[in-house]
CSV table of N, CA, C and O in Angstrom, one decimal:
chain,number,residue,atom,x,y,z
B,49,GLN,N,-3.8,37.7,-58.5
B,49,GLN,CA,-4.5,38.8,-58.9
B,49,GLN,C,-5.7,38.8,-58.1
B,49,GLN,O,-6.5,37.9,-57.6
B,50,VAL,N,-6.0,40.1,-57.4
B,50,VAL,CA,-6.9,40.3,-56.3
B,50,VAL,C,-8.3,40.2,-57.2
B,50,VAL,O,-8.5,40.8,-58.0
B,51,GLN,N,-9.1,39.6,-56.5
B,51,GLN,CA,-10.6,39.5,-56.8
B,51,GLN,C,-11.7,39.6,-55.8
B,51,GLN,O,-11.4,38.7,-54.6
B,52,LEU,N,-12.3,40.4,-55.7
B,52,LEU,CA,-13.4,40.6,-54.8
B,52,LEU,C,-14.9,40.6,-55.1
B,52,LEU,O,-15.0,41.4,-56.2
B,53,VAL,N,-15.9,39.7,-55.1
B,53,VAL,CA,-16.9,39.6,-55.2
B,53,VAL,C,-17.8,39.6,-54.3
B,53,VAL,O,-18.2,38.9,-53.5
B,54,GLU,N,-18.7,40.7,-54.2
B,54,GLU,CA,-20.0,41.1,-53.3
B,54,GLU,C,-21.3,40.3,-54.0
B,54,GLU,O,-21.5,39.9,-55.2
B,55,SER,N,-21.9,39.9,-52.9
B,55,SER,CA,-23.2,39.3,-53.2
B,55,SER,C,-24.1,39.5,-51.9
B,55,SER,O,-23.7,39.9,-50.7
B,56,GLY,N,-25.4,39.2,-52.1
B,56,GLY,CA,-26.2,39.4,-51.2
B,56,GLY,C,-27.0,40.6,-51.0
B,56,GLY,O,-28.3,40.8,-49.9
B,57,GLY,N,-27.0,41.6,-52.1
B,57,GLY,CA,-27.9,42.7,-52.3
B,57,GLY,C,-29.0,42.1,-52.7
B,57,GLY,O,-29.5,41.2,-53.1
B,58,GLY,N,-30.0,43.3,-52.4
B,58,GLY,CA,-31.5,43.1,-53.0
B,58,GLY,C,-32.5,44.1,-52.7
B,58,GLY,O,-32.1,45.2,-52.0
B,59,SER,N,-33.6,44.0,-52.5
B,59,SER,CA,-34.6,44.8,-52.0
B,59,SER,C,-35.3,44.3,-50.9
B,59,SER,O,-35.7,43.3,-50.7
B,60,VAL,N,-35.6,45.4,-50.0
B,60,VAL,CA,-36.1,45.0,-48.7
B,60,VAL,C,-37.0,46.5,-48.3
B,60,VAL,O,-36.7,47.5,-48.5
B,61,GLN,N,-38.0,46.1,-47.2
B,61,GLN,CA,-38.6,47.1,-47.0
B,61,GLN,C,-37.9,47.7,-45.7
B,61,GLN,O,-37.0,47.3,-44.9
B,62,ALA,N,-38.3,48.9,-45.2
B,62,ALA,CA,-37.4,49.7,-44.3
B,62,ALA,C,-37.9,48.8,-43.1
B,62,ALA,O,-39.2,48.3,-42.7
B,63,GLY,N,-36.8,48.6,-42.1
B,63,GLY,CA,-36.6,48.0,-40.9
B,63,GLY,C,-36.4,46.5,-41.1
B,63,GLY,O,-36.0,45.8,-40.0
B,64,GLY,N,-36.3,46.1,-42.4
B,64,GLY,CA,-35.6,44.9,-42.6
B,64,GLY,C,-34.0,44.7,-42.4
B,64,GLY,O,-33.5,45.5,-42.1
B,65,SER,N,-33.8,43.6,-43.1
B,65,SER,CA,-32.2,43.1,-42.7
B,65,SER,C,-31.7,42.6,-43.7
B,65,SER,O,-32.5,41.8,-44.7
B,66,LEU,N,-30.7,42.5,-44.1
B,66,LEU,CA,-29.9,41.9,-45.5
B,66,LEU,C,-28.3,41.7,-45.1
B,66,LEU,O,-27.6,42.3,-44.1
B,67,ARG,N,-27.6,40.8,-45.6
B,67,ARG,CA,-26.4,40.2,-44.9
B,67,ARG,C,-25.6,40.4,-46.3
B,67,ARG,O,-25.9,39.3,-47.3
B,68,LEU,N,-24.6,41.1,-46.5
B,68,LEU,CA,-23.9,41.2,-47.8
B,68,LEU,C,-22.5,40.0,-47.4
B,68,LEU,O,-22.1,40.1,-46.3
B,69,SER,N,-22.1,39.7,-48.5
B,69,SER,CA,-21.0,38.8,-48.5
B,69,SER,C,-19.8,39.3,-49.6
B,69,SER,O,-20.2,40.0,-50.3
B,70,CYS,N,-18.5,39.2,-49.1
B,70,CYS,CA,-17.6,39.5,-50.1
B,70,CYS,C,-16.4,38.4,-50.1
B,70,CYS,O,-15.7,38.4,-49.2
B,71,ALA,N,-16.6,37.7,-51.1
B,71,ALA,CA,-15.4,36.5,-51.4
B,71,ALA,C,-14.5,37.0,-51.9
B,71,ALA,O,-14.4,37.6,-53.3
B,72,ALA,N,-13.1,36.7,-51.4
B,72,ALA,CA,-11.9,37.3,-51.8
B,72,ALA,C,-11.1,35.9,-52.2
B,72,ALA,O,-11.2,35.0,-51.8
B,73,SER,N,-10.1,36.4,-53.3
B,73,SER,CA,-9.3,35.3,-53.9
B,73,SER,C,-8.2,36.0,-54.6
B,73,SER,O,-8.2,37.3,-54.7
B,74,GLY,N,-7.1,35.3,-54.6
B,74,GLY,CA,-5.8,35.7,-55.3
B,74,GLY,C,-4.8,36.6,-54.3
B,74,GLY,O,-3.8,36.9,-54.9
B,75,TYR,N,-4.9,36.4,-53.2
B,75,TYR,CA,-4.2,37.0,-52.3
B,75,TYR,C,-4.6,36.1,-50.7
B,75,TYR,O,-5.4,35.4,-50.6
B,76,THR,N,-3.6,36.3,-49.9
B,76,THR,CA,-3.8,35.9,-48.3
B,76,THR,C,-4.9,36.5,-47.7
B,76,THR,O,-4.3,37.9,-47.0
B,77,PHE,N,-5.9,36.1,-47.6
B,77,PHE,CA,-7.1,36.8,-47.0
B,77,PHE,C,-6.8,37.7,-45.5
B,77,PHE,O,-7.1,38.8,-45.2
B,78,SER,N,-6.3,36.6,-44.5
B,78,SER,CA,-6.3,37.0,-43.2
B,78,SER,C,-5.3,38.0,-43.2
B,78,SER,O,-5.0,38.4,-42.1
B,79,SER,N,-4.3,38.3,-44.0
B,79,SER,CA,-3.5,39.4,-43.8
B,79,SER,C,-3.8,41.0,-43.9
B,79,SER,O,-3.0,41.8,-44.0
B,80,TYR,N,-5.0,41.0,-44.4
B,80,TYR,CA,-5.4,42.4,-44.9
B,80,TYR,C,-6.7,42.8,-44.4
B,80,TYR,O,-7.8,42.2,-44.2
B,81,THR,N,-7.0,44.2,-43.9
B,81,THR,CA,-7.9,45.0,-43.4
B,81,THR,C,-9.0,45.0,-44.6
B,81,THR,O,-8.5,45.2,-45.8
B,82,MET,N,-10.1,44.7,-44.4
B,82,MET,CA,-11.3,44.6,-45.2
B,82,MET,C,-12.2,46.0,-44.9
B,82,MET,O,-12.4,46.4,-43.7
B,83,GLY,N,-12.9,46.5,-45.6
B,83,GLY,CA,-13.9,47.5,-45.7
B,83,GLY,C,-15.1,47.3,-46.5
B,83,GLY,O,-15.2,46.7,-47.4
B,84,TRP,N,-16.1,48.0,-46.0
B,84,TRP,CA,-17.5,48.3,-46.9
B,84,TRP,C,-17.6,49.8,-47.1
B,84,TRP,O,-17.4,50.6,-46.1
B,85,PHE,N,-17.7,49.9,-48.4
B,85,PHE,CA,-18.2,51.5,-48.9
B,85,PHE,C,-19.6,51.3,-49.5
B,85,PHE,O,-20.1,50.2,-49.9
B,86,ARG,N,-20.3,52.6,-49.8
B,86,ARG,CA,-21.2,52.5,-50.5
B,86,ARG,C,-21.6,53.8,-51.3
B,86,ARG,O,-20.8,54.8,-50.8
B,87,GLN,N,-22.0,53.8,-52.3
B,87,GLN,CA,-22.5,54.7,-53.4
B,87,GLN,C,-23.9,55.0,-53.7
B,87,GLN,O,-24.3,54.1,-54.2
B,88,ALA,N,-24.6,55.9,-53.2
B,88,ALA,CA,-25.9,56.2,-53.5
B,88,ALA,C,-25.8,57.1,-55.0
B,88,ALA,O,-25.1,57.8,-55.2
B,89,SER,N,-27.2,56.8,-55.6
B,89,SER,CA,-26.9,57.7,-57.0
B,89,SER,C,-26.8,59.3,-56.9
B,89,SER,O,-27.6,59.5,-55.9
B,90,GLY,N,-25.9,59.7,-57.5
B,90,GLY,CA,-25.8,61.2,-57.5
B,90,GLY,C,-24.8,61.4,-56.5
B,90,GLY,O,-24.3,62.8,-56.4
B,91,ASN,N,-24.4,60.6,-55.7
B,91,ASN,CA,-23.4,60.9,-54.4
B,91,ASN,C,-22.1,60.2,-54.6
B,91,ASN,O,-22.1,59.2,-55.4
B,92,GLU,N,-21.2,60.8,-53.7
B,92,GLU,CA,-19.9,60.0,-53.7
B,92,GLU,C,-19.8,58.9,-53.2
B,92,GLU,O,-20.4,58.7,-52.0
B,93,ARG,N,-18.8,58.1,-53.2
B,93,ARG,CA,-18.4,56.7,-52.4
B,93,ARG,C,-18.2,57.4,-51.1
B,93,ARG,O,-17.7,58.1,-50.8
B,94,GLU,N,-18.9,56.3,-50.1
B,94,GLU,CA,-18.6,56.9,-48.8
B,94,GLU,C,-18.1,55.3,-47.6
B,94,GLU,O,-18.8,54.7,-48.3
B,95,PHE,N,-17.5,55.7,-46.7
B,95,PHE,CA,-17.3,54.7,-45.8
B,95,PHE,C,-18.2,54.1,-45.3
B,95,PHE,O,-19.2,54.9,-44.7
B,96,VAL,N,-18.3,52.7,-44.9
B,96,VAL,CA,-19.4,52.3,-44.3
B,96,VAL,C,-18.8,51.5,-42.8
B,96,VAL,O,-19.0,51.7,-41.8
B,97,ALA,N,-17.9,50.7,-43.2
B,97,ALA,CA,-17.2,49.8,-42.1
B,97,ALA,C,-16.1,49.3,-42.1
B,97,ALA,O,-15.7,49.1,-43.6
B,98,SER,N,-15.2,48.8,-41.7
B,98,SER,CA,-14.1,48.2,-41.8
B,98,SER,C,-13.5,47.5,-40.7
B,98,SER,O,-13.9,47.6,-39.5
B,99,ILE,N,-12.8,46.2,-41.0
B,99,ILE,CA,-12.4,45.4,-40.0
B,99,ILE,C,-10.8,44.9,-40.1
B,99,ILE,O,-10.4,44.8,-41.4
B,100,SER,N,-9.9,45.2,-39.3
B,100,SER,CA,-8.9,44.6,-39.4
B,100,SER,C,-8.4,43.4,-39.5
B,100,SER,O,-9.3,42.3,-39.4
B,101,TRP,N,-7.3,43.3,-40.1
B,101,TRP,CA,-6.7,42.1,-40.6
B,101,TRP,C,-6.7,41.0,-39.6
B,101,TRP,O,-7.2,39.9,-39.9
B,102,ALA,N,-6.5,41.3,-38.4
B,102,ALA,CA,-6.6,40.4,-37.2
B,102,ALA,C,-8.0,39.9,-36.7
B,102,ALA,O,-8.3,39.4,-36.1
B,103,GLY,N,-9.1,41.1,-37.2
B,103,GLY,CA,-10.2,40.9,-36.8
B,103,GLY,C,-10.7,41.5,-35.6
B,103,GLY,O,-11.7,41.2,-34.9
B,104,ASP,N,-9.7,42.3,-34.7
B,104,ASP,CA,-10.1,42.7,-33.4
B,104,ASP,C,-10.2,44.1,-33.5
B,104,ASP,O,-10.5,44.7,-32.4
B,105,SER,N,-10.3,44.7,-34.5
B,105,SER,CA,-10.9,46.0,-34.5
B,105,SER,C,-11.7,46.5,-35.7
B,105,SER,O,-11.6,45.8,-36.6
B,106,THR,N,-13.1,47.2,-35.3
B,106,THR,CA,-13.8,47.3,-36.2
B,106,THR,C,-14.1,48.9,-36.1
B,106,THR,O,-14.0,49.6,-35.1
B,107,TYR,N,-14.6,49.6,-37.2
B,107,TYR,CA,-14.9,51.1,-37.3
B,107,TYR,C,-16.1,51.1,-38.2
B,107,TYR,O,-16.4,50.5,-39.1
B,108,TYR,N,-16.9,52.0,-37.6
B,108,TYR,CA,-18.3,52.2,-38.5
B,108,TYR,C,-18.4,53.7,-38.7
B,108,TYR,O,-18.3,54.6,-37.9
B,109,ALA,N,-19.3,53.9,-39.8
B,109,ALA,CA,-19.7,55.3,-40.1
B,109,ALA,C,-20.8,55.6,-38.9
B,109,ALA,O,-21.6,54.6,-38.6
B,110,ASP,N,-20.9,56.8,-38.5
B,110,ASP,CA,-22.0,57.1,-37.5
B,110,ASP,C,-23.4,56.9,-38.1
B,110,ASP,O,-24.1,56.6,-37.1
B,111,SER,N,-23.4,56.9,-39.4
B,111,SER,CA,-25.0,56.9,-39.9
B,111,SER,C,-25.3,55.2,-39.9
B,111,SER,O,-26.5,54.9,-39.9
B,112,VAL,N,-24.5,54.2,-39.4
B,112,VAL,CA,-24.8,53.0,-39.6
B,112,VAL,C,-24.4,52.2,-38.2
B,112,VAL,O,-24.9,51.1,-37.8
B,113,LYS,N,-23.7,52.8,-37.2
B,113,LYS,CA,-23.3,52.4,-36.1
B,113,LYS,C,-24.5,52.0,-35.3
B,113,LYS,O,-25.3,52.8,-35.3
B,114,GLY,N,-24.5,50.8,-34.8
B,114,GLY,CA,-25.5,50.2,-33.9
B,114,GLY,C,-26.6,49.4,-34.8
B,114,GLY,O,-27.7,48.5,-34.3
B,115,ARG,N,-26.5,49.5,-36.1
B,115,ARG,CA,-27.4,49.0,-36.9
B,115,ARG,C,-26.3,47.7,-37.8
B,115,ARG,O,-27.3,47.0,-38.2
B,116,PHE,N,-25.4,48.2,-38.3
B,116,PHE,CA,-24.6,47.2,-38.9
B,116,PHE,C,-23.3,46.7,-38.4
B,116,PHE,O,-22.9,47.3,-37.5
B,117,THR,N,-23.1,45.4,-38.7
B,117,THR,CA,-21.9,44.9,-38.2
B,117,THR,C,-21.0,44.2,-39.2
B,117,THR,O,-21.7,43.4,-40.2
B,118,ILE,N,-19.8,44.5,-39.2
B,118,ILE,CA,-18.7,43.9,-40.2
B,118,ILE,C,-18.3,42.8,-39.4
B,118,ILE,O,-17.8,42.9,-38.2
B,119,SER,N,-18.1,41.6,-40.3
B,119,SER,CA,-17.3,40.5,-39.6
B,119,SER,C,-16.3,39.7,-40.8
B,119,SER,O,-16.8,40.2,-41.8
B,120,ARG,N,-15.6,38.9,-40.3
B,120,ARG,CA,-14.7,38.2,-41.4
B,120,ARG,C,-14.8,36.8,-41.0
B,120,ARG,O,-14.4,36.4,-39.7
B,121,ASP,N,-14.4,35.7,-41.8
B,121,ASP,CA,-14.2,34.5,-41.8
B,121,ASP,C,-12.8,34.1,-42.6
B,121,ASP,O,-13.1,34.1,-43.6
B,122,ASN,N,-11.8,33.9,-41.9
B,122,ASN,CA,-10.8,34.1,-42.5
B,122,ASN,C,-10.4,32.5,-43.1
B,122,ASN,O,-9.9,32.4,-44.2
B,123,ALA,N,-11.1,31.6,-42.9
B,123,ALA,CA,-11.1,30.1,-43.4
B,123,ALA,C,-11.9,30.2,-44.5
B,123,ALA,O,-11.7,29.2,-45.1
B,124,LYS,N,-12.9,30.9,-44.7
B,124,LYS,CA,-13.6,31.0,-45.9
B,124,LYS,C,-13.3,32.3,-46.9
B,124,LYS,O,-13.8,32.7,-47.9
B,125,ASN,N,-12.4,33.0,-46.5
B,125,ASN,CA,-11.8,34.2,-47.4
B,125,ASN,C,-12.9,35.0,-47.5
B,125,ASN,O,-13.0,35.5,-48.9
B,126,THR,N,-13.7,35.3,-46.8
B,126,THR,CA,-15.1,36.1,-46.8
B,126,THR,C,-15.1,37.1,-45.7
B,126,THR,O,-15.2,36.8,-44.5
B,127,ALA,N,-15.5,38.2,-46.2
B,127,ALA,CA,-16.0,39.4,-45.4
B,127,ALA,C,-17.5,39.5,-45.1
B,127,ALA,O,-18.1,39.4,-46.5
B,128,TYR,N,-18.1,40.0,-44.3
B,128,TYR,CA,-19.8,40.3,-44.3
B,128,TYR,C,-20.0,41.6,-43.7
B,128,TYR,O,-19.3,42.3,-43.1
B,129,LEU,N,-21.1,41.8,-44.3
B,129,LEU,CA,-21.7,43.1,-43.6
B,129,LEU,C,-23.3,42.6,-43.2
B,129,LEU,O,-24.0,42.7,-44.2
B,130,GLN,N,-23.5,42.6,-42.1
B,130,GLN,CA,-24.9,42.4,-41.4
B,130,GLN,C,-25.5,43.7,-41.2
B,130,GLN,O,-25.1,44.7,-40.6
B,131,MET,N,-26.4,44.0,-42.1
B,131,MET,CA,-27.4,45.5,-41.8
B,131,MET,C,-28.8,45.0,-41.5
B,131,MET,O,-29.4,44.3,-42.2
B,132,ASN,N,-29.0,45.5,-40.4
B,132,ASN,CA,-30.2,45.4,-39.8
B,132,ASN,C,-30.8,46.8,-39.6
B,132,ASN,O,-30.3,47.6,-39.7
B,133,ARG,N,-32.3,46.9,-39.4
B,133,ARG,CA,-32.9,48.3,-39.3
B,133,ARG,C,-32.7,49.0,-40.3
B,133,ARG,O,-32.4,50.0,-40.2
B,134,LEU,N,-33.0,48.4,-41.4
B,134,LEU,CA,-32.4,49.3,-42.8
B,134,LEU,C,-33.5,50.3,-43.0
B,134,LEU,O,-34.6,50.1,-42.7
B,135,LYS,N,-32.9,51.4,-43.5
B,135,LYS,CA,-33.6,52.6,-43.6
B,135,LYS,C,-33.6,53.1,-45.3
B,135,LYS,O,-32.7,52.4,-46.1
B,136,PRO,N,-34.8,53.9,-45.7
B,136,PRO,CA,-34.6,54.2,-47.2
B,136,PRO,C,-33.3,54.9,-47.4
B,136,PRO,O,-32.5,54.7,-48.9
B,137,GLU,N,-32.6,55.6,-46.6
B,137,GLU,CA,-31.3,56.2,-47.0
B,137,GLU,C,-30.2,55.4,-47.0
B,137,GLU,O,-29.1,55.7,-47.6
B,138,ASP,N,-30.2,54.1,-46.5
B,138,ASP,CA,-29.1,53.0,-46.9
B,138,ASP,C,-29.2,52.5,-48.5
B,138,ASP,O,-28.2,51.7,-48.7
B,139,THR,N,-30.1,53.1,-49.2
B,139,THR,CA,-30.1,52.6,-50.6
B,139,THR,C,-28.7,53.1,-51.1
B,139,THR,O,-28.6,54.3,-51.4
B,140,ALA,N,-28.1,52.1,-51.8
B,140,ALA,CA,-27.1,52.6,-52.7
B,140,ALA,C,-26.3,51.2,-52.9
B,140,ALA,O,-26.8,50.0,-53.0
B,141,VAL,N,-25.3,51.3,-54.0
B,141,VAL,CA,-24.6,50.1,-54.3
B,141,VAL,C,-23.5,50.1,-53.2
B,141,VAL,O,-22.4,51.0,-53.0
B,142,TYR,N,-23.3,48.6,-52.7
B,142,TYR,CA,-22.4,48.5,-51.7
B,142,TYR,C,-21.1,47.9,-52.3
B,142,TYR,O,-21.1,46.8,-53.2
B,143,TYR,N,-19.8,48.4,-51.9
B,143,TYR,CA,-18.6,47.8,-52.4
B,143,TYR,C,-18.0,47.1,-51.2
B,143,TYR,O,-17.9,47.7,-50.0
B,144,CYS,N,-17.2,46.2,-51.6
B,144,CYS,CA,-16.1,45.6,-50.7
B,144,CYS,C,-14.7,46.1,-51.1
B,144,CYS,O,-14.5,46.3,-52.5
B,145,ALA,N,-13.9,46.2,-50.2
B,145,ALA,CA,-12.6,47.0,-50.5
B,145,ALA,C,-11.6,46.5,-49.6
B,145,ALA,O,-11.8,45.9,-48.4
B,146,ARG,N,-10.4,46.3,-49.9
B,146,ARG,CA,-9.2,45.6,-49.4
B,146,ARG,C,-7.9,46.7,-49.1
B,146,ARG,O,-7.7,47.6,-50.1
B,147,ASP,N,-7.5,46.8,-48.0
B,147,ASP,CA,-6.4,47.6,-47.7
B,147,ASP,C,-5.2,47.5,-48.8
B,147,ASP,O,-4.8,45.9,-49.3
B,148,ARG,N,-4.4,48.3,-49.2
B,148,ARG,CA,-3.1,48.2,-50.1
B,148,ARG,C,-2.2,47.4,-49.3
B,148,ARG,O,-1.4,46.6,-50.2
B,149,ARG,N,-2.1,47.4,-48.1
B,149,ARG,CA,-0.9,46.7,-47.2
B,149,ARG,C,-1.3,45.7,-46.3
B,149,ARG,O,-2.3,45.6,-45.8
B,150,PRO,N,-0.3,44.6,-46.5
B,150,PRO,CA,-0.5,43.3,-45.5
B,150,PRO,C,-0.3,43.6,-44.4
B,150,PRO,O,0.7,44.4,-44.2
B,151,ARG,N,-1.2,43.5,-43.3
B,151,ARG,CA,-0.9,43.7,-42.0
B,151,ARG,C,-0.6,45.3,-41.8
B,151,ARG,O,0.3,45.4,-40.8
B,152,GLY,N,-1.4,46.0,-42.5
B,152,GLY,CA,-1.0,47.4,-42.1
B,152,GLY,C,-1.6,48.1,-40.8
B,152,GLY,O,-2.7,47.5,-40.5
B,153,SER,N,-1.1,49.1,-40.6
B,153,SER,CA,-1.5,49.9,-39.0
B,153,SER,C,-2.6,50.8,-39.9
B,153,SER,O,-2.5,51.4,-41.0
B,154,PRO,N,-3.6,50.9,-39.0
B,154,PRO,CA,-4.7,52.0,-39.6
B,154,PRO,C,-3.9,53.4,-39.4
B,154,PRO,O,-2.8,53.9,-39.0
B,155,PRO,N,-4.7,54.3,-40.2
B,155,PRO,CA,-5.7,54.1,-41.3
B,155,PRO,C,-5.5,53.3,-42.5
B,155,PRO,O,-4.6,53.4,-42.8
B,156,PRO,N,-6.4,52.3,-42.7
B,156,PRO,CA,-6.1,51.5,-44.1
B,156,PRO,C,-6.2,52.4,-45.2
B,156,PRO,O,-6.8,53.4,-45.3
B,157,ASP,N,-5.8,52.1,-46.5
B,157,ASP,CA,-5.5,52.3,-47.8
B,157,ASP,C,-5.9,51.7,-48.5
B,157,ASP,O,-5.7,50.7,-49.2
B,158,PHE,N,-7.4,51.7,-48.7
B,158,PHE,CA,-8.3,51.0,-49.6
B,158,PHE,C,-7.9,51.3,-51.0
B,158,PHE,O,-8.5,52.2,-51.8
B,159,ARG,N,-7.5,50.1,-51.8
B,159,ARG,CA,-7.1,50.4,-53.4
B,159,ARG,C,-7.7,49.3,-54.2
B,159,ARG,O,-7.7,49.5,-55.3
B,160,SER,N,-8.1,48.4,-53.5
B,160,SER,CA,-8.8,47.1,-54.6
B,160,SER,C,-10.4,47.2,-54.1
B,160,SER,O,-10.6,47.1,-52.9
B,161,TRP,N,-11.2,46.6,-55.3
B,161,TRP,CA,-12.2,47.0,-55.1
B,161,TRP,C,-13.4,45.8,-55.6
B,161,TRP,O,-12.7,45.3,-56.7
B,162,GLY,N,-14.3,45.5,-55.1
B,162,GLY,CA,-15.3,44.7,-56.0
B,162,GLY,C,-16.0,45.5,-57.0
B,162,GLY,O,-16.1,46.6,-57.1
B,163,GLN,N,-17.3,44.9,-57.4
B,163,GLN,CA,-17.9,45.2,-58.4
B,163,GLN,C,-19.0,46.3,-57.9
B,163,GLN,O,-19.9,46.8,-58.8
B,164,GLY,N,-19.4,45.8,-56.6
B,164,GLY,CA,-20.7,46.3,-56.2
B,164,GLY,C,-22.1,45.4,-56.3
B,164,GLY,O,-21.9,44.5,-57.1
B,165,THR,N,-22.6,45.4,-55.1
B,165,THR,CA,-24.1,45.0,-55.1
B,165,THR,C,-25.1,45.7,-54.8
B,165,THR,O,-24.8,46.6,-53.7
B,166,GLN,N,-26.1,46.0,-55.3
B,166,GLN,CA,-27.2,46.8,-55.1
B,166,GLN,C,-28.0,46.5,-54.0
B,166,GLN,O,-28.7,45.4,-53.8
B,167,VAL,N,-28.1,47.6,-53.1
B,167,VAL,CA,-29.2,47.4,-51.9
B,167,VAL,C,-30.3,48.4,-52.1
B,167,VAL,O,-30.0,49.9,-52.3
B,168,THR,N,-31.4,48.2,-52.2
B,168,THR,CA,-32.8,49.1,-52.4
B,168,THR,C,-33.6,48.9,-51.1
B,168,THR,O,-33.9,47.7,-50.6
B,169,VAL,N,-34.0,50.1,-50.4
B,169,VAL,CA,-34.6,49.7,-49.2
B,169,VAL,C,-36.0,50.9,-49.3
B,169,VAL,O,-35.5,52.1,-49.8
B,170,SER,N,-37.1,50.4,-49.5
B,170,SER,CA,-38.3,51.1,-49.8
B,170,SER,C,-39.0,51.4,-48.4
B,170,SER,O,-39.0,50.4,-47.6
B,171,SER,N,-39.8,52.2,-48.3
B,171,SER,CA,-40.1,52.8,-47.3
B,171,SER,C,-41.7,52.3,-47.3
B,171,SER,O,-42.3,51.6,-48.0
């Protein structure tokens, strides 16, 4: 049974940093592309970043490029999202997601989701 558990959210002032973690279990973590999404109140869920199962390819939404970094530690079955220079518009619930297919070719098809972690950035 796939389980994704996010942590690391919180409240921070604009310009600050947070690192989100996604602890995965129930499957072979190293075989799946992972992603981060976010959903602000009243908005649809949007893509933030993804990292390939091999860890050799990353993709970012234009809104976070240059500020956020996605990474993974296959030995720890954990994906990360380092968020720097945070802005009030980054305020949202952040979700970790897993591709449906093992060793899948892009684009990923995210079908498994965590419960989310709240990030609040004040001005």
